[in-house]
Tab-separated table of C-alpha atoms in Angstrom:
chain	number	residue	atom	x	y	z
L	1	UNK	CA	0.000	0.000	0.000
L	2	UNK	CA	1.314	3.457	-0.936
L	3	UNK	CA	0.078	6.682	0.698
L	4	UNK	CA	0.798	10.222	-0.516
L	5	UNK	CA	1.153	13.090	1.995
L	6	UNK	CA	2.236	16.730	1.899
L	7	UNK	CA	4.084	16.702	5.256
L	8	UNK	CA	5.249	13.675	7.248
L	9	UNK	CA	6.754	14.087	10.702
L	10	UNK	CA	8.567	11.086	12.161
L	11	UNK	CA	8.165	10.959	15.936
L	12	UNK	CA	5.298	12.003	18.222
L	13	UNK	CA	7.476	13.571	20.887
L	14	UNK	CA	7.607	17.208	21.932
L	15	UNK	CA	9.237	18.521	18.740
L	16	UNK	CA	7.091	16.428	16.401
L	17	UNK	CA	3.750	17.289	18.000
L	18	UNK	CA	4.627	20.983	18.352
L	19	UNK	CA	5.575	21.159	14.675
L	20	UNK	CA	2.364	19.392	13.670
L	21	UNK	CA	0.249	21.688	15.850
L	22	UNK	CA	2.024	24.767	14.510
L	23	UNK	CA	1.207	23.647	10.972
L	24	UNK	CA	-2.381	22.857	11.947
L	25	UNK	CA	-2.817	26.385	13.335
L	26	UNK	CA	-1.967	27.614	9.828
L	27	UNK	CA	-4.383	25.229	8.134
L	28	UNK	CA	-1.706	22.793	6.963
L	29	UNK	CA	-2.266	19.069	7.459
L	30	UNK	CA	0.567	16.767	8.504
L	31	UNK	CA	0.895	13.082	9.290
L	32	UNK	CA	2.864	12.133	12.412
L	33	UNK	CA	4.389	8.650	12.447
L	34	UNK	CA	5.041	7.163	15.884
L	35	UNK	CA	6.784	3.805	16.215
L	36	UNK	CA	5.204	3.088	19.635
L	37	UNK	CA	1.652	1.914	20.198
L	38	UNK	CA	0.851	5.075	22.163
L	39	UNK	CA	2.429	8.377	23.184
L	40	UNK	CA	5.814	7.897	24.856
L	41	UNK	CA	5.364	9.235	28.360
L	42	UNK	CA	8.674	8.288	30.014
L	43	UNK	CA	10.571	10.994	31.842
L	44	UNK	CA	7.837	12.139	34.263
L	45	UNK	CA	8.433	15.903	34.017
L	46	UNK	CA	10.645	18.603	32.562
L	47	UNK	CA	11.631	22.076	33.656
L	48	UNK	CA	10.105	24.598	31.278
L	49	UNK	CA	11.845	27.951	31.251
L	50	UNK	CA	10.688	31.300	29.879
L	51	UNK	CA	11.636	30.426	26.304
L	52	UNK	CA	9.467	27.292	26.429
L	53	UNK	CA	6.414	29.248	27.604
L	54	UNK	CA	6.843	31.663	24.721
L	55	UNK	CA	6.728	28.678	22.357
L	56	UNK	CA	3.683	27.212	24.124
L	57	UNK	CA	1.970	30.602	23.834
L	58	UNK	CA	2.755	30.608	20.108
L	59	UNK	CA	0.893	27.322	19.527
L	60	UNK	CA	-1.949	28.292	21.855
L	61	UNK	CA	-1.770	25.797	24.735
L	62	UNK	CA	0.173	27.670	27.410
L	63	UNK	CA	-2.731	28.925	29.519
L	64	UNK	CA	-4.277	25.532	30.226
L	65	UNK	CA	-0.869	24.189	31.294
L	66	UNK	CA	-0.057	27.197	33.474
L	67	UNK	CA	-3.116	26.601	35.628
L	68	UNK	CA	-1.938	23.075	36.497
L	69	UNK	CA	1.702	23.738	37.386
L	70	UNK	CA	3.372	25.859	40.044
L	71	UNK	CA	5.430	28.914	39.171
L	72	UNK	CA	8.964	28.279	40.489
L	73	UNK	CA	10.267	31.413	42.204
L	74	UNK	CA	13.900	30.644	43.035
L	75	UNK	CA	16.831	28.260	42.750
L	76	UNK	CA	18.637	27.101	45.900
L	77	UNK	CA	22.065	25.651	45.099
L	78	UNK	CA	23.774	23.607	47.821
L	79	UNK	CA	27.277	22.120	47.828
L	80	UNK	CA	29.085	19.992	50.383
L	81	UNK	CA	32.501	20.985	49.090
L	82	UNK	CA	32.397	24.803	49.082
L	83	UNK	CA	33.078	27.459	51.719
L	84	UNK	CA	29.690	29.003	50.930
L	85	UNK	CA	27.493	25.907	51.221
L	86	UNK	CA	24.328	27.412	49.729
L	87	UNK	CA	23.183	30.311	47.566
L	88	UNK	CA	19.704	31.277	46.406
L	89	UNK	CA	18.936	32.900	43.067
L	90	UNK	CA	15.618	34.641	42.471
L	91	UNK	CA	13.660	33.853	39.310
L	92	UNK	CA	11.793	37.158	39.437
L	93	UNK	CA	11.015	38.315	35.902
L	94	UNK	CA	11.246	34.773	34.544
L	95	UNK	CA	8.599	32.093	34.026
L	96	UNK	CA	9.802	28.679	35.182
L	97	UNK	CA	7.549	25.721	35.922
L	98	UNK	CA	8.086	21.996	36.218
L	99	UNK	CA	5.749	20.546	33.608
L	100	UNK	CA	4.342	17.027	33.635
L	101	UNK	CA	5.512	15.377	30.416
L	102	UNK	CA	2.377	13.263	30.032
L	103	UNK	CA	0.132	16.303	30.275
L	104	UNK	CA	2.229	18.266	27.780
L	105	UNK	CA	2.144	15.511	25.155
L	106	UNK	CA	-1.543	14.778	25.670
L	107	UNK	CA	-2.424	18.465	25.419
L	108	UNK	CA	-0.485	18.811	22.162
L	109	UNK	CA	-2.078	15.641	20.753
L	110	UNK	CA	-5.631	16.622	21.702
L	111	UNK	CA	-5.332	19.857	19.738
L	112	UNK	CA	-4.580	17.924	16.534
L	113	UNK	CA	-7.262	16.609	14.160
L	114	UNK	CA	-8.244	12.975	14.609
L	115	UNK	CA	-5.999	10.719	12.531
L	116	UNK	CA	-2.993	13.042	12.549
L	117	UNK	CA	-0.915	10.580	14.602
L	118	UNK	CA	-0.364	7.113	13.139
L	119	UNK	CA	0.883	4.788	15.879
L	120	UNK	CA	2.855	1.531	15.424
L	121	UNK	CA	4.500	3.099	12.371
L	122	UNK	CA	8.234	2.485	12.432
L	123	UNK	CA	10.273	3.927	9.558
L	124	UNK	CA	12.929	1.460	8.417
L	125	UNK	CA	14.298	3.208	5.328
L	126	UNK	CA	14.091	6.338	3.171
L	127	UNK	CA	14.664	6.632	-0.559
L	128	UNK	CA	14.526	9.315	-3.249
L	129	UNK	CA	13.178	7.284	-6.132
L	130	UNK	CA	10.144	9.573	-6.593
L	131	UNK	CA	10.703	13.008	-8.184
L	132	UNK	CA	10.362	15.807	-5.611
L	133	UNK	CA	9.129	13.280	-3.049
L	134	UNK	CA	10.737	11.167	-0.382
L	135	UNK	CA	9.511	7.607	-0.050
L	136	UNK	CA	9.320	6.110	3.446
L	137	UNK	CA	9.230	2.365	3.991
L	138	UNK	CA	7.553	1.275	7.223
L	139	UNK	CA	8.081	-1.940	9.140
L	140	UNK	CA	4.524	-3.093	8.333
L	141	UNK	CA	5.170	-2.818	4.583
L	142	UNK	CA	3.406	0.508	4.076
L	143	UNK	CA	5.067	2.999	1.720
L	144	UNK	CA	4.464	6.724	2.177
L	145	UNK	CA	5.427	9.382	-0.361
L	146	UNK	CA	5.803	12.878	1.047
L	147	UNK	CA	6.663	16.356	-0.188
L	148	UNK	CA	8.232	17.254	3.195
L	149	UNK	CA	9.948	14.912	5.638
L	150	UNK	CA	10.707	16.079	9.186
L	151	UNK	CA	12.694	13.849	11.542
L	152	UNK	CA	11.712	14.323	15.190
L	153	UNK	CA	12.538	10.727	16.035
L	154	UNK	CA	14.907	11.259	18.958
L	155	UNK	CA	18.534	10.411	19.652
L	156	UNK	CA	18.412	7.258	17.501
L	157	UNK	CA	16.908	9.147	14.571
L	158	UNK	CA	16.589	7.327	11.256
L	159	UNK	CA	16.203	10.667	9.481
L	160	UNK	CA	19.332	12.150	11.110
L	161	UNK	CA	21.332	9.133	9.931
L	162	UNK	CA	19.964	9.619	6.410
L	163	UNK	CA	21.187	13.224	6.543
L	164	UNK	CA	24.648	12.013	7.526
L	165	UNK	CA	24.751	12.715	11.262
L	166	UNK	CA	26.689	10.343	13.484
L	167	UNK	CA	25.091	8.654	16.469
L	168	UNK	CA	25.139	10.869	19.584
L	169	UNK	CA	28.161	10.404	21.834
L	170	UNK	CA	28.084	9.052	25.378
L	171	UNK	CA	29.346	11.501	27.990
L	172	UNK	CA	30.347	8.777	30.462
L	173	UNK	CA	27.670	10.094	32.849
L	174	UNK	CA	24.262	8.626	33.632
L	175	UNK	CA	21.032	10.047	34.981
L	176	UNK	CA	18.463	8.629	37.374
L	177	UNK	CA	15.113	10.417	37.327
L	178	UNK	CA	12.021	9.939	39.400
L	179	UNK	CA	8.738	11.363	40.582
L	180	UNK	CA	7.650	11.314	44.230
L	181	UNK	CA	3.997	11.659	45.186
L	182	UNK	CA	3.154	13.144	48.600
L	183	UNK	CA	-0.574	12.614	49.080
L	184	UNK	CA	-0.746	15.027	52.002
L	185	UNK	CA	1.370	17.689	50.298
L	186	UNK	CA	5.159	17.897	50.067
L	187	UNK	CA	5.881	21.251	51.731
L	188	UNK	CA	8.724	22.218	49.384
L	189	UNK	CA	7.073	25.464	48.331
L	190	UNK	CA	8.107	26.950	44.997
L	191	UNK	CA	11.899	26.555	45.162
L	192	UNK	CA	14.006	24.497	42.748
L	193	UNK	CA	16.663	22.804	44.896
L	194	UNK	CA	19.967	21.645	43.423
L	195	UNK	CA	22.815	19.781	45.129
L	196	UNK	CA	26.313	18.922	43.972
L	197	UNK	CA	29.653	17.731	45.275
L	198	UNK	CA	31.848	14.618	45.344
L	199	UNK	CA	31.202	13.911	41.664
L	200	UNK	CA	27.391	13.982	41.727
L	201	UNK	CA	24.721	16.475	40.755
L	202	UNK	CA	21.130	16.201	41.962
L	203	UNK	CA	18.003	18.274	42.248
L	204	UNK	CA	14.306	18.352	43.039
L	205	UNK	CA	11.528	20.613	41.864
L	206	UNK	CA	7.788	20.533	42.716
L	207	UNK	CA	5.308	20.616	39.851
L	208	UNK	CA	2.115	20.763	41.885
L	209	UNK	CA	1.022	20.454	45.529
L	210	UNK	CA	1.637	16.703	45.712
L	211	UNK	CA	4.288	15.776	43.137
L	212	UNK	CA	8.029	16.401	43.120
L	213	UNK	CA	10.268	15.620	40.147
L	214	UNK	CA	13.883	14.766	40.962
L	215	UNK	CA	17.094	13.873	39.158
L	216	UNK	CA	20.537	12.522	40.003
L	217	UNK	CA	23.560	12.429	37.680
L	218	UNK	CA	26.940	10.809	38.243
L	219	UNK	CA	29.721	8.916	36.482
L	220	UNK	CA	28.956	5.227	37.101
L	221	UNK	CA	31.339	2.378	37.691
L	222	UNK	CA	30.850	-0.626	35.411
L	223	UNK	CA	28.800	-2.584	37.948
L	224	UNK	CA	26.512	0.411	38.506
L	225	UNK	CA	25.618	0.506	34.814
L	226	UNK	CA	23.895	-2.873	35.200
L	227	UNK	CA	21.136	-1.582	37.516
L	228	UNK	CA	18.786	-0.305	34.787
L	229	UNK	CA	15.968	-2.767	35.465
L	230	UNK	CA	16.183	-2.767	39.250
L	231	UNK	CA	14.498	0.308	40.800
L	232	UNK	CA	15.288	-0.859	44.350
L	233	UNK	CA	19.017	-0.899	43.589
L	234	UNK	CA	18.721	2.475	41.857
L	235	UNK	CA	17.234	4.014	45.005
L	236	UNK	CA	19.919	2.395	47.139
L	237	UNK	CA	22.597	3.794	44.833
L	238	UNK	CA	21.226	7.339	45.049
L	239	UNK	CA	20.988	7.149	48.843
L	240	UNK	CA	24.577	5.884	49.134
L	241	UNK	CA	25.927	8.604	46.836
L	242	UNK	CA	24.033	11.355	48.623
L	243	UNK	CA	25.264	10.324	52.090
L	244	UNK	CA	24.358	13.260	54.324
L	245	UNK	CA	24.189	15.867	51.561
L	246	UNK	CA	20.455	16.504	51.768
L	247	UNK	CA	17.719	15.152	53.995
L	248	UNK	CA	15.206	16.718	51.577
L	249	UNK	CA	16.636	14.854	48.609
L	250	UNK	CA	16.774	11.587	50.536
L	251	UNK	CA	13.134	11.937	51.619
L	252	UNK	CA	12.009	12.479	48.038
L	253	UNK	CA	13.939	9.430	46.815
L	254	UNK	CA	12.452	7.316	49.630
L	255	UNK	CA	8.950	8.439	48.671
L	256	UNK	CA	9.402	7.392	45.032
L	257	UNK	CA	7.617	4.203	43.996
L	258	UNK	CA	9.424	1.531	41.984
L	259	UNK	CA	7.280	2.415	38.933
L	260	UNK	CA	8.392	6.048	38.981
L	261	UNK	CA	12.163	5.786	38.617
L	262	UNK	CA	14.311	5.304	35.498
L	263	UNK	CA	17.995	5.190	34.578
L	264	UNK	CA	19.396	6.458	31.296
L	265	UNK	CA	22.887	7.160	29.945
L	266	UNK	CA	23.516	10.804	29.063
L	267	UNK	CA	24.281	11.349	25.401
L	268	UNK	CA	24.857	14.458	23.346
L	269	UNK	CA	25.760	15.566	19.858
L	270	UNK	CA	29.212	17.090	19.670
L	271	UNK	CA	28.402	20.733	18.986
L	272	UNK	CA	30.898	21.173	16.157
L	273	UNK	CA	29.024	18.493	14.173
L	274	UNK	CA	26.209	21.016	13.787
L	275	UNK	CA	28.520	23.536	12.150
L	276	UNK	CA	29.132	21.390	9.071
L	277	UNK	CA	26.373	18.793	9.336
L	278	UNK	CA	23.243	18.731	7.192
L	279	UNK	CA	20.340	19.953	9.327
L	280	UNK	CA	18.387	19.955	6.090
L	281	UNK	CA	18.821	18.468	2.648
L	282	UNK	CA	16.302	19.189	-0.082
L	283	UNK	CA	12.863	18.601	1.419
L	284	UNK	CA	14.155	16.826	4.561
L	285	UNK	CA	15.194	18.195	7.964
L	286	UNK	CA	15.533	17.188	11.620
L	287	UNK	CA	14.420	18.853	14.874
L	288	UNK	CA	14.346	18.154	18.613
L	289	UNK	CA	16.632	15.434	19.960
L	290	UNK	CA	17.203	14.192	16.412
L	291	UNK	CA	18.987	17.508	15.810
L	292	UNK	CA	20.500	18.571	19.132
L	293	UNK	CA	20.594	15.898	21.857
L	294	UNK	CA	22.193	17.601	24.859
L	295	UNK	CA	23.047	16.936	28.480
L	296	UNK	CA	20.294	17.858	30.966
L	297	UNK	CA	22.380	20.342	32.947
L	298	UNK	CA	20.565	23.545	31.942
L	299	UNK	CA	17.128	21.978	31.488
L	300	UNK	CA	16.775	23.030	27.849
L	301	UNK	CA	16.224	19.749	25.981
L	302	UNK	CA	12.428	19.887	25.953
L	303	UNK	CA	12.377	23.687	25.834
L	304	UNK	CA	14.494	23.802	22.678
L	305	UNK	CA	12.286	21.118	21.088
L	306	UNK	CA	9.321	23.451	21.594
L	307	UNK	CA	11.304	26.283	20.000
L	308	UNK	CA	12.151	24.033	17.045
L	309	UNK	CA	8.493	23.199	16.497
L	310	UNK	CA	7.406	26.834	16.307
L	311	UNK	CA	10.272	27.950	14.054
L	312	UNK	CA	9.895	24.959	11.735
L	313	UNK	CA	6.110	25.328	11.447
L	314	UNK	CA	6.556	29.015	10.602
L	315	UNK	CA	9.206	28.328	7.945
L	316	UNK	CA	7.127	25.562	6.354
L	317	UNK	CA	3.964	27.663	6.518
L	318	UNK	CA	5.642	30.423	4.538
L	319	UNK	CA	6.630	27.857	1.910
L	320	UNK	CA	3.425	25.818	1.676
L	321	UNK	CA	0.798	28.547	1.881
L	322	UNK	CA	1.955	30.409	-1.223
L	323	UNK	CA	-0.266	29.218	-4.124
L	324	UNK	CA	1.408	27.531	-7.068
L	325	UNK	CA	0.538	24.699	-9.435
L	326	UNK	CA	4.145	24.013	-10.366
L	327	UNK	CA	5.632	21.041	-8.519
L	328	UNK	CA	9.200	22.198	-9.052
L	329	UNK	CA	8.443	25.681	-7.709
L	330	UNK	CA	6.772	24.239	-4.588
L	331	UNK	CA	9.777	21.981	-3.986
L	332	UNK	CA	12.120	24.973	-4.232
L	333	UNK	CA	10.001	26.916	-1.733
L	334	UNK	CA	10.047	23.987	0.669
L	335	UNK	CA	13.814	23.695	0.314
L	336	UNK	CA	14.200	27.432	0.947
L	337	UNK	CA	11.964	27.210	4.028
L	338	UNK	CA	13.984	24.350	5.486
L	339	UNK	CA	17.235	26.187	4.787
L	340	UNK	CA	15.829	29.131	6.728
L	341	UNK	CA	14.956	26.831	9.625
L	342	UNK	CA	18.466	25.359	9.613
L	343	UNK	CA	20.025	28.810	9.595
L	344	UNK	CA	17.889	29.952	12.547
L	345	UNK	CA	18.524	26.854	14.628
L	346	UNK	CA	22.157	25.962	13.898
L	347	UNK	CA	23.877	28.423	16.233
L	348	UNK	CA	21.141	28.269	18.845
L	349	UNK	CA	21.566	24.479	18.975
L	350	UNK	CA	25.360	24.789	19.098
L	351	UNK	CA	25.100	27.265	21.970
L	352	UNK	CA	22.706	25.102	24.006
L	353	UNK	CA	24.700	21.877	23.607
L	354	UNK	CA	28.028	23.522	24.453
L	355	UNK	CA	26.625	25.447	27.426
L	356	UNK	CA	24.845	22.413	28.888
L	357	UNK	CA	27.974	20.279	28.623
L	358	UNK	CA	30.152	22.959	30.239
L	359	UNK	CA	27.714	23.588	33.121
L	360	UNK	CA	27.429	19.875	33.871
L	361	UNK	CA	31.171	19.357	33.713
L	362	UNK	CA	31.895	22.207	36.129
L	363	UNK	CA	29.142	21.353	38.601
L	364	UNK	CA	30.024	17.667	38.780
L	365	UNK	CA	33.810	18.129	38.752
L	366	UNK	CA	35.634	18.099	42.108
L	367	UNK	CA	39.101	19.217	43.170
L	368	UNK	CA	40.691	22.023	45.167
L	369	UNK	CA	41.169	24.374	42.215
L	370	UNK	CA	37.709	23.719	40.728
L	371	UNK	CA	36.013	24.081	44.115
L	372	UNK	CA	37.830	27.367	44.763
L	373	UNK	CA	36.689	28.729	41.403
L	374	UNK	CA	33.125	27.541	42.040
L	375	UNK	CA	33.101	29.207	45.430
L	376	UNK	CA	34.497	32.527	44.242
L	377	UNK	CA	33.133	32.953	40.741
L	378	UNK	CA	31.360	30.108	39.010
L	379	UNK	CA	28.149	29.498	40.968
L	380	UNK	CA	26.750	32.925	40.184
L	381	UNK	CA	28.009	32.801	36.613
L	382	UNK	CA	26.445	29.384	35.932
L	383	UNK	CA	23.105	30.531	37.329
L	384	UNK	CA	23.243	33.656	35.165
L	385	UNK	CA	24.139	31.530	32.141
L	386	UNK	CA	21.171	29.227	32.727
L	387	UNK	CA	18.784	32.185	32.804
L	388	UNK	CA	20.482	33.762	29.790
L	389	UNK	CA	19.791	30.649	27.721
L	390	UNK	CA	16.123	30.899	28.748
L	391	UNK	CA	15.673	34.459	27.457
L	392	UNK	CA	15.497	33.309	23.827
L	393	UNK	CA	12.293	34.129	21.946
L	394	UNK	CA	11.373	31.781	19.077
L	395	UNK	CA	8.784	34.252	17.808
L	396	UNK	CA	5.210	33.733	16.687
L	397	UNK	CA	3.763	31.405	14.081
L	398	UNK	CA	2.649	34.315	11.896
L	399	UNK	CA	4.260	37.653	11.118
């Protein structure tokens, strides 16, 4: 069976659904292919900074999400290795909330027309045998011809590989994430708490009155890498690494059920690969983690995926909404639109990946010289840098 579409988006994650919704707001239909049987809801929550809320405003779903998530008012950074053990940074003038990933994806999906998302649709290969079209071959034997192909299929992106990108690199670090539910209320207020020292970095942030999202990153020994499927051992590991660093962090980990904890290796794309890599080629491009997988140290992975979706939908809208009956002319407009997207996102992506890697390296690194520099200069600078990255404005869907 062969299907013909104008726009196909591979991956129903944050970038894919935001792009599809941005196109829908302009009256442009797209088909989203998702390899899973349902929306992928792993990850529990994500910190959404000011730049993310600007993107959510652009696609028209921000208000409903704001009402269900606390506004985070400050960041409290605590270290066991510094002379100044704690410092608090106000978020006044910024909009930061911890957003439930499930609710974000479901809200995006509900705004799309019925039938937009095609589940259990794994792309296995891409070819160019059709003039001005790309032909996608799915695992179930279906063939789809499309005028535009957008890869939002994550760190193991089939589309990114087709464009010539290498697989993301492992940093040597791993991340344990969880969600703790306090039925009587958690009492953590509206402060984002972060802890580091002795080679670990951890944090907790409330997203409503009863739920607290937390994370823990470290460089594992070989035997620790084998704990992926054992949540009890993961909790024991976090407790042992924390020692007496934070009673608050320990209480949140203790409160986490075995179903609400996951381990994942931290991978990223080397930023210089974006400088000469093909973000787009003809009528094909990539966005989200397929474009810029980054370390989680500045909380911009999901935020930048939202930015991508708005910018890409705008660039494609400008190309697809201009009337023409000439196939070649439409292809050229699509190619121009995707080149514009690549130009807008190349340096932004480079900046985010490089900054996240540097912040994580400094915060997790220990030693007399590093700790002295952290104590005297770097804590304030890193906090400023995090907020600076969040000031970006992706713009509106229409100009």
